Every structure is written in C-alpha cells, then in structure tokens.
Coordinates of C-alpha atoms and ligand atoms in Angstrom, one line a residue:
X1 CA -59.5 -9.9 4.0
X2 CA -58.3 -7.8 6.7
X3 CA -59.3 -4.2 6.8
X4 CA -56.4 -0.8 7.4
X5 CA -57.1 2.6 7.8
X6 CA -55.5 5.2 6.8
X7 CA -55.8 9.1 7.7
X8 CA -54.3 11.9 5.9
X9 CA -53.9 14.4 8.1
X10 CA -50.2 16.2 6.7
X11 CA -52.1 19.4 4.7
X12 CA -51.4 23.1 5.8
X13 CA -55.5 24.1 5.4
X14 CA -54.2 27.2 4.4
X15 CA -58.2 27.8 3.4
X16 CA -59.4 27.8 6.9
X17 CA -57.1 31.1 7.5
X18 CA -56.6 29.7 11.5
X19 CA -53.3 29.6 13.2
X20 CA -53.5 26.1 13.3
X21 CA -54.3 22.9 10.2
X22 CA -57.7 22.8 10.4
X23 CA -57.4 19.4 11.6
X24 CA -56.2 20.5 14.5
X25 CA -58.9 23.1 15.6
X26 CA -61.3 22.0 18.7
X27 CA -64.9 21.3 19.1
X28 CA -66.2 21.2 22.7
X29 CA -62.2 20.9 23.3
X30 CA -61.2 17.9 21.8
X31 CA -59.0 18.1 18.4
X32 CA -60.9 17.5 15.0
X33 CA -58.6 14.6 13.9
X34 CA -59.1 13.0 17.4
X35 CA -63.1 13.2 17.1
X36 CA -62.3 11.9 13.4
X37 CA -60.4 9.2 14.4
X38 CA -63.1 7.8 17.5
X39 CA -65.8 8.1 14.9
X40 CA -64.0 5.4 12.7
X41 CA -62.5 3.0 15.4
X42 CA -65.3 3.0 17.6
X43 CA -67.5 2.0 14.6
X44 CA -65.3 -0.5 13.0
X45 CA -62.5 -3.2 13.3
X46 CA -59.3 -2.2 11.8
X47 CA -56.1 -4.3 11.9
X48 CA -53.9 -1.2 11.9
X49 CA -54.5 2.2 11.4
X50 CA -52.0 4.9 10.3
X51 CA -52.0 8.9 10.8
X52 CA -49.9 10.7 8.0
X53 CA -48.7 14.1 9.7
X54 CA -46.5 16.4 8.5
X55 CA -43.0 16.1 9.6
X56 CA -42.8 20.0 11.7
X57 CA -46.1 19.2 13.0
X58 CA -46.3 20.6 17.2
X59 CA -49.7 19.4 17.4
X60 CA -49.8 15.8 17.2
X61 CA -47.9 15.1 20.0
X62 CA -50.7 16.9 22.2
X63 CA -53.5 14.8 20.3
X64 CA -55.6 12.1 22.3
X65 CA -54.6 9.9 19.1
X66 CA -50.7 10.3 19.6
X67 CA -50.9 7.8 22.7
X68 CA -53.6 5.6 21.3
X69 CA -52.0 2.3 21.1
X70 CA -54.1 1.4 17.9
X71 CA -52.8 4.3 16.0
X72 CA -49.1 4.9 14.0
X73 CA -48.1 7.9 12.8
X74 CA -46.0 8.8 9.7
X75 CA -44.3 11.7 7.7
X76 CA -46.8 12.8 5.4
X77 CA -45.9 14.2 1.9
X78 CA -46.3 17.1 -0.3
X79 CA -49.7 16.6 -1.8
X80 CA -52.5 14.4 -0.1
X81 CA -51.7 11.6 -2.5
X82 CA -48.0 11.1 -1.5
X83 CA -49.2 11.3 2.7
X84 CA -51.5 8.3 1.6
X85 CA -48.8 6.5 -0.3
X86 CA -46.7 6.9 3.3
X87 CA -48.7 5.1 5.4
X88 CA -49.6 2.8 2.7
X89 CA -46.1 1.8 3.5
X90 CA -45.8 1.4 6.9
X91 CA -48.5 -1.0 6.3
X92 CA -46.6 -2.5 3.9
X93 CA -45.8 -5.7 5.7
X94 CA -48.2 -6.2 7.7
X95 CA -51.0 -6.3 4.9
X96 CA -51.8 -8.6 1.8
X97 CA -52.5 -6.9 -1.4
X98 CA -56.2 -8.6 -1.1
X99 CA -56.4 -6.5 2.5
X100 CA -59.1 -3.9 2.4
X101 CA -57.8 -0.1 3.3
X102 CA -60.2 2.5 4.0
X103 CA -58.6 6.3 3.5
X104 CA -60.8 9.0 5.5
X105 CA -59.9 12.7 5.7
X106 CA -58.9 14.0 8.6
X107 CA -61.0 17.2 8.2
X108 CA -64.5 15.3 8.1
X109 CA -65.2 14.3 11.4
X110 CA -69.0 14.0 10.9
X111 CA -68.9 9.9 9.5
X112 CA -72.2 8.5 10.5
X113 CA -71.8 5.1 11.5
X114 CA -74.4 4.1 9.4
X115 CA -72.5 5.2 6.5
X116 CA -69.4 3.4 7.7
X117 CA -71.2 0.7 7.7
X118 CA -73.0 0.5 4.2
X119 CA -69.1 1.4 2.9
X120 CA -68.0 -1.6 4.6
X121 CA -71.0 -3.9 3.7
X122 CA -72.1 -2.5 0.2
X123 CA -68.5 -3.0 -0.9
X124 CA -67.2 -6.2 1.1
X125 CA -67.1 -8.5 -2.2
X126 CA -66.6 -5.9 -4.9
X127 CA -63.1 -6.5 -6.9
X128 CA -62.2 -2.9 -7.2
X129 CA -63.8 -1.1 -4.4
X130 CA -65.4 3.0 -3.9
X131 CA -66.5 5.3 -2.2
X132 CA -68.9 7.2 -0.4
X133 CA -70.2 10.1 -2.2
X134 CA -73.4 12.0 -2.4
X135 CA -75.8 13.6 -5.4
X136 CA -74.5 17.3 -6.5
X137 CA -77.3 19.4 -5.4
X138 CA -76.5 22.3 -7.0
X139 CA -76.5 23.8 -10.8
X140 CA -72.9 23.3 -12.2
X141 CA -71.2 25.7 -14.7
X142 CA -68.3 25.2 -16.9
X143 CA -66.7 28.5 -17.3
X144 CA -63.9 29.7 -20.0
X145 CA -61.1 30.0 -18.3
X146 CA -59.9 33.7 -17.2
X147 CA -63.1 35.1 -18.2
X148 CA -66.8 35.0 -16.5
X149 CA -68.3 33.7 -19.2
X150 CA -70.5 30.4 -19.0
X151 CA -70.0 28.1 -21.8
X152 CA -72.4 25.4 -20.5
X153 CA -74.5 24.1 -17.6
X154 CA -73.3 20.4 -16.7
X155 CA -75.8 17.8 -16.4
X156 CA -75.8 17.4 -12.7
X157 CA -77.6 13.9 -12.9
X158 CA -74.7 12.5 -13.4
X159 CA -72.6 14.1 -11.2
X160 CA -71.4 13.0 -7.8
X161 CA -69.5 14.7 -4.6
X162 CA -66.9 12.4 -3.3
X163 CA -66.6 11.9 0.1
X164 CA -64.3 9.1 2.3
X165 CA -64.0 6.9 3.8
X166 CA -62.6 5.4 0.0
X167 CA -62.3 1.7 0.1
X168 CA -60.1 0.3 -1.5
X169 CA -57.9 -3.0 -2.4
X170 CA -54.1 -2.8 -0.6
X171 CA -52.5 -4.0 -3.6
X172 CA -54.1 -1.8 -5.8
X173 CA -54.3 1.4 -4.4
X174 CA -50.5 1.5 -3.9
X175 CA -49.7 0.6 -7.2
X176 CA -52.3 3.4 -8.7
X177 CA -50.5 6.0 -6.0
X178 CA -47.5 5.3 -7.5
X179 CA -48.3 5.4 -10.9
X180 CA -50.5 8.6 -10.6
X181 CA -47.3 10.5 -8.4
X182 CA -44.8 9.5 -10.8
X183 CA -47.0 10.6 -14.0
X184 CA -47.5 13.8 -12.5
X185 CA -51.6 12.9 -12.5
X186 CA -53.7 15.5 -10.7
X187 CA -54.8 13.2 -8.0
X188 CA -57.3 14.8 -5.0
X189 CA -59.0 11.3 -3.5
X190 CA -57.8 7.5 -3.9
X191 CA -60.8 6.9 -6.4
X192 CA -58.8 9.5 -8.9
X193 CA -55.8 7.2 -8.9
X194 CA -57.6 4.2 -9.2
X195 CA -59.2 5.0 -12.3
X196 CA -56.1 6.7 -13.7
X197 CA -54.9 3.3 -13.3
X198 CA -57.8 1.8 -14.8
X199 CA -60.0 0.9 -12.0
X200 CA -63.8 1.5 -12.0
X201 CA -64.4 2.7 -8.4
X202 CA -68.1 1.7 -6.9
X203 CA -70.1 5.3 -5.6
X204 CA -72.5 4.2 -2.0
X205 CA -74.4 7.0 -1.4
X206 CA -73.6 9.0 1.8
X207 CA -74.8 11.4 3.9
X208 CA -74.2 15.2 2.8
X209 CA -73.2 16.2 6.2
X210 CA -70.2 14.5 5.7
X211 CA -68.1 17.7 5.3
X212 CA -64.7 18.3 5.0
X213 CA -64.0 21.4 7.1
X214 CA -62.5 23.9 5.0
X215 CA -63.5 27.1 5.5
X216 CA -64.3 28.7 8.8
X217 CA -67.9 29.0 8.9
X218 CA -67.5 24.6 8.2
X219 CA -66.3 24.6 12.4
X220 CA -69.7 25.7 13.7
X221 CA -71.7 23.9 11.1
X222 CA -69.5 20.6 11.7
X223 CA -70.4 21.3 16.2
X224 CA -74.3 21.6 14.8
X225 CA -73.8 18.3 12.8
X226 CA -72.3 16.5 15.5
X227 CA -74.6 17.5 18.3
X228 CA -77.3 15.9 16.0
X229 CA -76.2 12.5 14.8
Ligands
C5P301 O1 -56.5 19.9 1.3 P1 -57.7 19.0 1.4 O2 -58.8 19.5 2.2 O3 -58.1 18.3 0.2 O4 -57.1 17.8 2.4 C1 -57.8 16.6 2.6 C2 -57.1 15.8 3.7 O5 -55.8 15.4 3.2 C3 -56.9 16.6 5.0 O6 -57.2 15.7 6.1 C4 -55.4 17.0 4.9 O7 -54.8 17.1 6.2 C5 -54.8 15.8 4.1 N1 -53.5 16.1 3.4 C6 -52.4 15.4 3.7 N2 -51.2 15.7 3.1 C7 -51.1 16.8 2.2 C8 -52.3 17.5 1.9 C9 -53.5 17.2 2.6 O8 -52.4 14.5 4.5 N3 -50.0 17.1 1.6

C-alpha cells in the first residue's frame, strides 16, 4: 500500500485569542503549518499530501507550503472531521481503499521523527490502523455537570491522550467520516470515527511533547520543544 497525508488545517483557533489561526502564527519566522508540514515530508514518503484550509483563508497563499509542489490544498469544512473528509476526496482517485492515510494536525508541529517512524512501522501490517497517543499523567475527575461537585476520580491507567499523526486505512476512514458526519457523532480525531464505525484503532506510544498549540503560552513552549529535538 501506498501512503497519503492529510493535514487539517481549516479551524478558527479561536482558543489561542491571536489575530491570526493558530496555525498560522510564526516560530523563528516561519508559519506553524509550514514547520508542521517539513517535519512530516522530510521524514517520510507520501504519495500525495493534501492541506484542508478554510475557504476565506489570506494566509495560505503566503505559506512556504502553498508553492510546494508535493502539497494540494482544499476547502476545509465546518468541524475538523468534515476538513478531513475533503481532502479525503481529492485523494479519492488517486488512492485504493487498501492505501494507508496518515491525518496530522496542523497545530502540532513538534512530530519527532522517531515517532513518525514507530507509527509507520508499528502499524504497517495491522488491518485497522491507530494512533499515536501518550499515558494521561494527571488525576482525572468526572464532574456533575453545572455544578463543582466530583462524582468520581477516573482510573487513569487506562486512559490515553491522543495525538496524530492517526493512521489509518483509505477505504475505511472515509466511510467512518461519513457515517460519523451524517449521524451527527461527536467526532474530534479519525480514531473516534473509526470506532463509531466499529473499528478497534491500535494506540503506539508517543512522545508528550507532541502538543497541539492551543493556547498562547503552547507558542513558546512549542520554540523550547523544537530547539531541543
Ligand atoms: O480545534 P482543534 O485544535 O481540535 O483543531 C485540530 C486541527 O484541526 C487544527 O489543525 C485545525 O486547523 C483543524 N481543523 C480543521 N477544520 C475545522 C476545525 C479544525 O481543519 N473545521
């Protein structure tokens, strides 16, 4: 199987509070998608590799990635989910459903190539696929709802955070995408739709400083990571 990759990089990052998607924001003046994007295509040998943005979007155009001959761009959709399920389809016929497509936020520029790596290896002959995702290191709380009151501590032991790159099969992802959209299913990575659809997604553990930038303070600890990997 070939392998695609696909970067969803059409949210508003509305957290972050900047004038500008977070995605969009500069370290040592180059974008965050474009230092994204290098981490993954320097690493790794994609057949194609598509960049959902969002359809008003002034940035892109000023991106290193816009001119890139190895990347496509695309409209991206309302939620995260529907921007995947776009450049799923520009891929559409150029990939076979056994193809391999690895989805990788935008806003996590801080992939070790190492982790690539085990992603790609770990999960080369696996039927379904996974993701990279890393041991919850805090003490979790399930809270009534519009109250402060803790009704229970969670059992962290078995609790993962999910990162990306998520690997999974061509075929399958798009059909889980487009069952989980039209179902209304909360979906906030590719592994959620997959196991809506009734897929059991494979976990490799990654590095924690694979953050998703999200708040401010995530800029300058995202420069630290970088100048140390
Ligand atoms: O909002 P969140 O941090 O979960 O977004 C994760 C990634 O999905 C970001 O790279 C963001 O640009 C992308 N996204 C998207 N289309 C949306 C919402 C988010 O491509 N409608």
């Amino acid at each position: 199987p070939r392998y695609w990759l696909i970067v969803p990089a059409a949210g508003s990052g509305q957290r972050m509070k900047a004038d500008c998607p977070k995605q969009y924001l500069r370290l040592d003046h180059q974008y965050i998608l474009d230092i994204t994007l290098s981490r993954l295509l320097d690493h790794a040998d994609f057949s194609g590799c598509v960049v959902a943005i969002r359809a008003d979007d002034p940035w892109w155009p000023e991106t290193a990635a816009s001119s890139d001959p190895r990347i496509d761009s695309c409209a991206g959709g309302a939620e995260r989910a529907d921007s995947v399920l776009s450049a799923l389809e520009v891929l559409a016929s150029r990939a076979d459903d056994d193809d391999w497509v690895l989805v990788h936020d935008a806003a996590r520029p801080c992939l070790h190539p190492n982790d690539l790596e085990r992603l790609l290896t770990q999960l080369h002959d696996h039927p379904v696929g996974g993701l990279l995702a890393t041991p919850v290191a805090d003490t979790l709380k399930r809270v009534a709802s519009d109250s402060n009151q803790v009704e229970t501590t969670i059992d962290r032991r078995h609790l993962w955070r999910a990162l990306t790159p998520q690997m999974f099969r061509f075929g399958a992802l798009r059909q889980a995408l487009e069952a989980a959209i039209a179902s209304d299913y909360p979906v906030t990575d590719e592994a959620s739709a997959m196991e809506y659809a009734g897929n059991v997604p494979c976990i490799v553990e990654g590095r924690p400083d694979n953050i998703k930038i999200t708040v401010p303070a995530d800029l300058a600890l995202a420069g630290f990571i970088l100048s140390r990997l």
